[in-house]
Amino acid sequence: MWDNIGSPFDYIAEKYDEDFSNSLAGTLQRNRVWHFLKEEIKAQKPLHVLEINCGTGVDAIWMTEHNCEVWATDVSANMITIAKSKLRDNSAVNCHFSICSFNQLEKRFEGRKFDLIFSNFAGLNCVDENEIRKLNTAFFKLLNENGRLTMVLLGKNCLTERFYFALKNEFKNANRRYSVALAKLTKDVLQPTWYYHSLKLTKLFSSFVLIRKRPIGLFIPPSYLNLWLNKHPVITKLATWLEYTIGSLPIFADNGDHIYLSMSKKITAK
Ligand SMILES: C[S@@+](CC[C@H](N)C(=O)[O-])C[C@H]1O[C@@H](n2cnc3c(N)ncnc32)[C@H](O)[C@@H]1O
């Protein structure tokens, strides 16, 4: 079907919503992100948002329904094709999808200023520390003085994952987030993945100050446990309840499947 295969994620774009966005764990984790993100975007005036690694556009379209105009980008042409196909008249006006990799952002949006830069679900885990340092500089230039940088990345110490693999006696897998991993997108397509601790990210984004960090998926497990989750509705309910209670504590930010981080620009002395 696709003739434009350039990024690893091009290979899974077509099934991404079915396998992740519309799955039970994916939906529950995204709802949790939106729960926190709502706080960031409740402003009087419409916010201008630069979304990076937007995938199939689920968050971009949601943000346009919440008082935002969104410039949503992704390196995968196939992800962007799917995202564009979801645009309806009301979202089309405030949602601008385009193909753009992280290292093209600064040039592509040169001279523009945004109120929010948003990255959801592990796009930033696809790059190493050096790339993150470069993005620190780019994001600083692209944000307004009062702008926010909000990111959701895979953390290093996901307790449900460790527990799951330990139960299966797979101790190597239980510790897999401690080194660079090759995530299997398909049988033949691998994506190098760097896992980050929130303290490391705070250091790498040295031009920013941390405002808020929370776990995403402290009790709601990673999406590869979807089948299991679907078979156990009572446990799913309990996990969701725990997520919205204990899972609100910043102290557990690094123990979920993902970490939600929100930062503001450091004010430089004039
Ligand atoms: C796991 S998906 C998340 C998609 C979307 N944010 C969501 O919430 O469903 C990660 C996305 O990061 C994108 N990505 C990976 N490396 C990238 C890069 N260097 N520049 C831009 N996007 C990138 C991929 O194409 C993919 O769409």
mmCIF file of C-alpha atoms and ligand atoms in Angstrom:
data_model
loop_
_atom_site.group_PDB
_atom_site.id
_atom_site.type_symbol
_atom_site.label_atom_id
_atom_site.label_comp_id
_atom_site.label_asym_id
_atom_site.label_seq_id
_atom_site.Cartn_x
_atom_site.Cartn_y
_atom_site.Cartn_z
ATOM 1 C CA MET A 1 0.000 0.000 0.000
ATOM 2 C CA TRP A 2 2.776 2.439 0.918
ATOM 3 C CA ASP A 3 5.494 3.542 -1.450
ATOM 4 C CA ASN A 4 7.099 5.997 0.899
ATOM 5 C CA ILE A 5 9.139 3.967 3.386
ATOM 6 C CA GLY A 6 11.846 6.188 4.879
ATOM 7 C CA SER A 7 11.487 5.995 8.650
ATOM 8 C CA PRO A 8 11.142 2.830 10.755
ATOM 9 C CA PHE A 9 7.709 4.014 11.869
ATOM 10 C CA ASP A 10 6.506 4.077 8.239
ATOM 11 C CA TYR A 11 6.276 0.298 8.491
ATOM 12 C CA ILE A 12 3.837 0.307 11.374
ATOM 13 C CA ALA A 13 1.868 3.486 10.606
ATOM 14 C CA GLU A 14 -1.066 1.663 9.052
ATOM 15 C CA LYS A 15 -1.663 -0.508 12.131
ATOM 16 C CA TYR A 16 -0.486 1.973 14.767
ATOM 17 C CA ASP A 17 -3.951 3.114 15.859
ATOM 18 C CA GLU A 18 -5.315 -0.419 15.973
ATOM 19 C CA ASP A 19 -2.303 -1.765 17.902
ATOM 20 C CA PHE A 20 -1.694 1.171 20.207
ATOM 21 C CA SER A 21 -3.915 4.294 20.030
ATOM 22 C CA ASN A 22 -7.201 2.375 20.153
ATOM 23 C CA SER A 23 -6.000 -0.395 22.452
ATOM 24 C CA LEU A 24 -7.162 -0.470 26.045
ATOM 25 C CA ALA A 25 -3.760 0.302 27.618
ATOM 26 C CA GLY A 26 -3.018 2.922 24.939
ATOM 27 C CA THR A 27 -6.356 4.657 25.491
ATOM 28 C CA LEU A 28 -6.077 4.589 29.289
ATOM 29 C CA GLN A 29 -2.511 5.924 29.225
ATOM 30 C CA ARG A 30 -3.408 8.653 26.720
ATOM 31 C CA ASN A 31 -6.403 9.710 28.832
ATOM 32 C CA ARG A 32 -3.981 10.097 31.706
ATOM 33 C CA VAL A 33 -1.697 12.314 29.572
ATOM 34 C CA TRP A 34 -4.711 14.437 28.587
ATOM 35 C CA HIS A 35 -5.705 14.716 32.241
ATOM 36 C CA PHE A 36 -2.389 16.520 32.913
ATOM 37 C CA LEU A 37 -2.167 18.274 29.545
ATOM 38 C CA LYS A 38 -5.567 19.938 30.066
ATOM 39 C CA GLU A 39 -3.951 21.952 32.865
ATOM 40 C CA GLU A 40 -1.232 23.225 30.510
ATOM 41 C CA ILE A 41 -3.596 24.411 27.805
ATOM 42 C CA LYS A 42 -6.347 26.052 29.824
ATOM 43 C CA ALA A 43 -5.581 29.619 28.813
ATOM 44 C CA GLN A 44 -7.798 32.542 27.902
ATOM 45 C CA LYS A 45 -6.422 32.860 24.394
ATOM 46 C CA PRO A 46 -5.946 30.035 21.874
ATOM 47 C CA LEU A 47 -2.497 28.523 22.257
ATOM 48 C CA HIS A 48 -0.078 27.979 19.415
ATOM 49 C CA VAL A 49 1.329 24.482 19.797
ATOM 50 C CA LEU A 50 4.232 22.796 18.036
ATOM 51 C CA GLU A 51 3.734 19.074 18.344
ATOM 52 C CA ILE A 52 6.711 16.889 17.492
ATOM 53 C CA ASN A 53 6.557 13.138 16.707
ATOM 54 C CA CYS A 54 2.779 13.500 16.355
ATOM 55 C CA GLY A 55 2.288 10.022 14.863
ATOM 56 C CA THR A 56 -1.260 9.541 13.574
ATOM 57 C CA GLY A 57 -2.396 12.885 14.957
ATOM 58 C CA VAL A 58 -4.596 11.783 17.863
ATOM 59 C CA ASP A 59 -3.255 14.428 20.261
ATOM 60 C CA ALA A 60 -3.091 17.177 17.635
ATOM 61 C CA ILE A 61 -6.770 16.787 16.813
ATOM 62 C CA TRP A 62 -7.680 16.610 20.513
ATOM 63 C CA MET A 63 -5.747 19.829 21.166
ATOM 64 C CA THR A 64 -7.566 21.646 18.349
ATOM 65 C CA GLU A 65 -10.773 20.728 20.185
ATOM 66 C CA HIS A 66 -9.304 22.361 23.299
ATOM 67 C CA ASN A 67 -8.576 25.886 22.187
ATOM 68 C CA CYS A 68 -5.258 25.250 20.401
ATOM 69 C CA GLU A 69 -3.901 25.805 16.926
ATOM 70 C CA VAL A 70 -1.454 22.977 16.290
ATOM 71 C CA TRP A 71 1.496 22.583 13.945
ATOM 72 C CA ALA A 72 2.027 18.833 14.180
ATOM 73 C CA THR A 73 5.134 17.176 12.759
ATOM 74 C CA ASP A 74 6.611 13.722 12.392
ATOM 75 C CA VAL A 75 9.491 12.191 10.477
ATOM 76 C CA SER A 76 7.281 9.385 9.169
ATOM 77 C CA ALA A 77 5.471 10.300 5.949
ATOM 78 C CA ASN A 78 3.026 7.445 6.438
ATOM 79 C CA MET A 79 2.095 8.596 9.937
ATOM 80 C CA ILE A 80 1.423 12.080 8.523
ATOM 81 C CA THR A 81 -0.706 10.673 5.686
ATOM 82 C CA ILE A 82 -2.919 8.912 8.237
ATOM 83 C CA ALA A 83 -3.060 11.986 10.471
ATOM 84 C CA LYS A 84 -4.155 14.178 7.540
ATOM 85 C CA SER A 85 -6.869 11.689 6.587
ATOM 86 C CA LYS A 86 -8.506 12.295 9.981
ATOM 87 C CA LEU A 87 -8.944 16.024 9.458
ATOM 88 C CA ARG A 88 -12.537 17.161 9.307
ATOM 89 C CA ASP A 89 -13.718 20.683 8.402
ATOM 90 C CA ASN A 90 -13.624 21.967 11.972
ATOM 91 C CA SER A 91 -10.173 20.543 12.819
ATOM 92 C CA ALA A 92 -8.630 21.235 9.386
ATOM 93 C CA VAL A 93 -8.517 24.980 10.014
ATOM 94 C CA ASN A 94 -6.509 24.720 13.236
ATOM 95 C CA CYS A 95 -4.381 21.678 12.554
ATOM 96 C CA HIS A 96 -1.380 21.718 10.235
ATOM 97 C CA PHE A 97 0.367 18.381 9.715
ATOM 98 C CA SER A 98 3.759 18.160 8.056
ATOM 99 C CA ILE A 99 6.688 15.783 7.670
ATOM 100 C CA CYS A 100 9.602 17.082 9.696
ATOM 101 C CA SER A 101 12.284 15.320 11.712
ATOM 102 C CA PHE A 102 13.634 16.651 14.990
ATOM 103 C CA ASN A 103 16.802 17.947 13.355
ATOM 104 C CA GLN A 104 14.786 19.998 10.829
ATOM 105 C CA LEU A 105 12.562 21.754 13.364
ATOM 106 C CA GLU A 106 14.765 24.762 14.067
ATOM 107 C CA LYS A 107 15.123 25.648 10.372
ATOM 108 C CA ARG A 108 11.547 24.801 9.384
ATOM 109 C CA PHE A 109 10.020 27.009 12.067
ATOM 110 C CA GLU A 110 12.745 29.681 12.153
ATOM 111 C CA GLY A 111 11.406 32.989 13.456
ATOM 112 C CA ARG A 112 8.215 31.374 14.830
ATOM 113 C CA LYS A 113 7.329 31.310 18.543
ATOM 114 C CA PHE A 114 5.037 28.772 20.186
ATOM 115 C CA ASP A 115 3.237 28.680 23.530
ATOM 116 C CA LEU A 116 3.728 24.936 23.910
ATOM 117 C CA ILE A 117 6.021 22.297 22.452
ATOM 118 C CA PHE A 118 4.534 18.866 22.987
ATOM 119 C CA SER A 119 5.948 15.388 22.471
ATOM 120 C CA ASN A 120 3.895 12.347 23.400
ATOM 121 C CA PHE A 121 4.640 8.664 23.827
ATOM 122 C CA ALA A 122 8.322 8.098 23.374
ATOM 123 C CA GLY A 123 9.259 9.997 20.212
ATOM 124 C CA LEU A 124 12.151 11.501 22.167
ATOM 125 C CA ASN A 125 13.281 8.002 23.198
ATOM 126 C CA CYS A 126 14.256 7.536 19.542
ATOM 127 C CA VAL A 127 17.228 9.888 19.927
ATOM 128 C CA ASP A 128 20.394 9.856 22.032
ATOM 129 C CA GLU A 129 21.669 12.392 24.545
ATOM 130 C CA ASN A 130 23.526 14.450 21.930
ATOM 131 C CA GLU A 131 20.349 14.929 19.910
ATOM 132 C CA ILE A 132 18.444 15.882 23.049
ATOM 133 C CA ARG A 133 21.060 18.548 23.818
ATOM 134 C CA LYS A 134 20.549 19.997 20.333
ATOM 135 C CA LEU A 135 16.791 19.967 20.857
ATOM 136 C CA ASN A 136 17.278 21.858 24.114
ATOM 137 C CA THR A 137 18.701 24.756 22.070
ATOM 138 C CA ALA A 138 16.090 24.486 19.321
ATOM 139 C CA PHE A 139 13.148 24.368 21.734
ATOM 140 C CA PHE A 140 14.468 27.364 23.667
ATOM 141 C CA LYS A 141 14.465 29.412 20.442
ATOM 142 C CA LEU A 142 11.033 28.190 19.355
ATOM 143 C CA LEU A 143 9.187 28.895 22.607
ATOM 144 C CA ASN A 144 7.697 32.147 23.837
ATOM 145 C CA GLU A 145 9.107 33.607 27.045
ATOM 146 C CA ASN A 146 6.283 31.977 29.038
ATOM 147 C CA GLY A 147 6.159 28.904 26.847
ATOM 148 C CA ARG A 148 6.014 25.328 28.088
ATOM 149 C CA LEU A 149 7.846 22.222 26.992
ATOM 150 C CA THR A 150 5.783 19.124 27.771
ATOM 151 C CA MET A 151 7.104 15.653 27.020
ATOM 152 C CA VAL A 152 6.074 12.075 27.649
ATOM 153 C CA LEU A 153 8.919 9.569 27.420
ATOM 154 C CA LEU A 154 9.555 5.951 28.330
ATOM 155 C CA GLY A 155 11.158 5.842 31.762
ATOM 156 C CA LYS A 156 13.979 3.630 32.999
ATOM 157 C CA ASN A 157 12.261 1.876 35.851
ATOM 158 C CA CYS A 158 8.751 0.695 34.963
ATOM 159 C CA LEU A 159 7.552 -1.326 37.953
ATOM 160 C CA THR A 160 4.745 -3.212 36.172
ATOM 161 C CA GLU A 161 7.197 -4.272 33.462
ATOM 162 C CA ARG A 162 9.808 -5.447 35.957
ATOM 163 C CA PHE A 163 7.177 -7.361 37.898
ATOM 164 C CA TYR A 164 5.817 -8.965 34.721
ATOM 165 C CA PHE A 165 9.200 -10.142 33.446
ATOM 166 C CA ALA A 166 10.356 -11.220 36.921
ATOM 167 C CA LEU A 167 7.235 -13.419 37.190
ATOM 168 C CA LYS A 168 8.250 -15.011 33.900
ATOM 169 C CA ASN A 169 11.828 -15.509 35.163
ATOM 170 C CA GLU A 170 13.050 -13.206 32.377
ATOM 171 C CA PHE A 171 15.462 -11.142 34.439
ATOM 172 C CA LYS A 172 17.361 -9.798 31.431
ATOM 173 C CA ASN A 173 14.119 -8.335 30.096
ATOM 174 C CA ALA A 174 13.194 -7.017 33.536
ATOM 175 C CA ASN A 175 16.333 -4.834 33.353
ATOM 176 C CA ARG A 176 16.197 -4.050 29.648
ATOM 177 C CA ARG A 177 15.530 -0.339 30.103
ATOM 178 C CA TYR A 178 18.948 0.128 31.684
ATOM 179 C CA SER A 179 20.695 0.015 28.313
ATOM 180 C CA VAL A 180 20.001 1.143 24.766
ATOM 181 C CA ALA A 181 17.509 -1.318 23.338
ATOM 182 C CA LEU A 182 16.440 -2.234 19.839
ATOM 183 C CA ALA A 183 12.656 -2.060 19.862
ATOM 184 C CA LYS A 184 11.143 -4.516 17.396
ATOM 185 C CA LEU A 185 8.581 -2.502 15.415
ATOM 186 C CA THR A 186 8.053 -5.476 13.095
ATOM 187 C CA LYS A 187 9.876 -8.771 12.662
ATOM 188 C CA ASP A 188 12.532 -7.028 10.553
ATOM 189 C CA VAL A 189 12.362 -3.368 11.573
ATOM 190 C CA LEU A 190 14.251 -2.250 14.648
ATOM 191 C CA GLN A 191 14.198 1.144 16.335
ATOM 192 C CA PRO A 192 17.086 2.039 18.684
ATOM 193 C CA THR A 193 15.561 3.227 21.942
ATOM 194 C CA TRP A 194 17.206 5.241 24.705
ATOM 195 C CA TYR A 195 15.491 5.171 28.101
ATOM 196 C CA TYR A 196 15.776 8.227 30.322
ATOM 197 C CA HIS A 197 15.498 9.044 34.002
ATOM 198 C CA SER A 198 13.706 12.297 34.789
ATOM 199 C CA LEU A 199 16.837 13.688 36.520
ATOM 200 C CA LYS A 200 18.876 13.037 33.372
ATOM 201 C CA LEU A 201 16.265 14.794 31.249
ATOM 202 C CA THR A 202 16.258 17.781 33.573
ATOM 203 C CA LYS A 203 20.029 18.009 33.065
ATOM 204 C CA LEU A 204 19.889 17.557 29.295
ATOM 205 C CA PHE A 205 17.224 20.248 28.948
ATOM 206 C CA SER A 206 19.529 22.672 30.717
ATOM 207 C CA SER A 207 17.771 25.796 29.388
ATOM 208 C CA PHE A 208 14.556 24.759 31.127
ATOM 209 C CA VAL A 209 13.226 24.464 34.669
ATOM 210 C CA LEU A 210 11.125 21.498 35.725
ATOM 211 C CA ILE A 211 7.583 22.450 36.701
ATOM 212 C CA ARG A 212 5.855 19.132 36.986
ATOM 213 C CA LYS A 213 6.641 15.433 36.675
ATOM 214 C CA ARG A 214 4.186 12.552 36.982
ATOM 215 C CA PRO A 215 4.079 8.850 36.136
ATOM 216 C CA ILE A 216 1.992 7.698 33.167
ATOM 217 C CA GLY A 217 1.255 4.013 33.462
ATOM 218 C CA LEU A 218 2.269 3.374 37.066
ATOM 219 C CA PHE A 219 -0.558 0.832 37.372
ATOM 220 C CA ILE A 220 -1.910 0.818 33.805
ATOM 221 C CA PRO A 221 0.609 -1.543 32.216
ATOM 222 C CA PRO A 222 2.519 -1.181 28.915
ATOM 223 C CA SER A 223 0.467 -1.854 25.786
ATOM 224 C CA TYR A 224 2.035 -5.269 25.114
ATOM 225 C CA LEU A 225 -0.127 -6.454 28.043
ATOM 226 C CA ASN A 226 -3.337 -5.452 26.284
ATOM 227 C CA LEU A 227 -4.637 -8.964 25.765
ATOM 228 C CA TRP A 228 -4.254 -9.704 29.449
ATOM 229 C CA LEU A 229 -5.859 -6.387 30.390
ATOM 230 C CA ASN A 230 -8.843 -7.068 28.140
ATOM 231 C CA LYS A 231 -9.416 -10.405 29.865
ATOM 232 C CA HIS A 232 -9.389 -8.879 33.361
ATOM 233 C CA PRO A 233 -11.860 -5.954 33.502
ATOM 234 C CA VAL A 234 -11.929 -5.854 37.314
ATOM 235 C CA ILE A 235 -8.148 -5.546 37.515
ATOM 236 C CA THR A 236 -8.262 -2.893 34.782
ATOM 237 C CA LYS A 237 -10.759 -0.899 36.846
ATOM 238 C CA LEU A 238 -8.624 -1.231 39.948
ATOM 239 C CA ALA A 239 -5.451 -0.271 38.048
ATOM 240 C CA THR A 240 -7.194 2.811 36.645
ATOM 241 C CA TRP A 241 -8.405 3.836 40.098
ATOM 242 C CA LEU A 242 -4.894 3.402 41.540
ATOM 243 C CA GLU A 243 -3.442 5.350 38.597
ATOM 244 C CA TYR A 244 -5.664 8.352 39.410
ATOM 245 C CA THR A 245 -4.887 8.206 43.140
ATOM 246 C CA ILE A 246 -1.394 6.927 44.022
ATOM 247 C CA GLY A 247 -0.340 7.484 40.409
ATOM 248 C CA SER A 248 -0.697 11.241 40.882
ATOM 249 C CA LEU A 249 2.317 11.400 43.186
ATOM 250 C CA PRO A 250 5.424 12.969 41.599
ATOM 251 C CA ILE A 251 7.637 10.709 43.709
ATOM 252 C CA PHE A 252 6.631 7.806 41.422
ATOM 253 C CA ALA A 253 7.282 9.740 38.191
ATOM 254 C CA ASP A 254 10.106 7.409 37.178
ATOM 255 C CA ASN A 255 8.286 4.186 38.022
ATOM 256 C CA GLY A 256 5.596 4.246 35.342
ATOM 257 C CA ASP A 257 5.741 3.034 31.747
ATOM 258 C CA HIS A 258 6.143 6.700 30.740
ATOM 259 C CA ILE A 259 7.173 9.922 32.497
ATOM 260 C CA TYR A 260 5.191 13.130 32.022
ATOM 261 C CA LEU A 261 7.459 16.182 32.276
ATOM 262 C CA SER A 262 6.558 19.805 31.955
ATOM 263 C CA MET A 263 9.201 22.523 31.863
ATOM 264 C CA SER A 264 9.388 26.264 31.400
ATOM 265 C CA LYS A 265 12.204 28.373 29.972
ATOM 266 C CA LYS A 266 14.917 29.510 32.361
ATOM 267 C CA ILE A 267 14.804 33.259 32.575
ATOM 268 C CA THR A 268 18.149 34.618 31.496
ATOM 269 C CA ALA A 269 19.533 37.684 33.305
ATOM 270 C CA LYS A 270 19.452 40.775 31.088
HETATM 271 C C1 LIG B 1 5.501 5.738 19.534
HETATM 272 S S1 LIG B 1 5.159 6.884 18.274
HETATM 273 C C2 LIG B 1 4.216 8.127 19.134
HETATM 274 C C3 LIG B 1 3.272 8.847 18.200
HETATM 275 C C4 LIG B 1 2.320 9.851 18.830
HETATM 276 N N1 LIG B 1 3.012 10.920 19.494
HETATM 277 C C5 LIG B 1 1.324 9.217 19.768
HETATM 278 O O1 LIG B 1 1.147 9.743 20.863
HETATM 279 O O2 LIG B 1 0.676 8.230 19.409
HETATM 280 C C6 LIG B 1 6.718 7.700 18.074
HETATM 281 C C7 LIG B 1 6.716 8.661 16.890
HETATM 282 O O3 LIG B 1 7.973 9.345 16.898
HETATM 283 C C8 LIG B 1 8.318 9.610 15.555
HETATM 284 N N2 LIG B 1 9.758 9.877 15.480
HETATM 285 C C9 LIG B 1 10.776 9.041 15.784
HETATM 286 N N3 LIG B 1 11.956 9.632 15.546
HETATM 287 C C10 LIG B 1 11.677 10.877 15.087
HETATM 288 C C11 LIG B 1 12.492 11.972 14.659
HETATM 289 N N4 LIG B 1 13.822 11.884 14.659
HETATM 290 N N5 LIG B 1 11.890 13.104 14.231
HETATM 291 C C12 LIG B 1 10.523 13.201 14.242
HETATM 292 N N6 LIG B 1 9.700 12.189 14.629
HETATM 293 C C13 LIG B 1 10.272 11.045 15.048
HETATM 294 C C14 LIG B 1 7.906 8.344 14.829
HETATM 295 O O4 LIG B 1 7.794 8.510 13.447
HETATM 296 C C15 LIG B 1 6.602 8.008 15.534
HETATM 297 O O5 LIG B 1 5.492 8.528 14.841
#
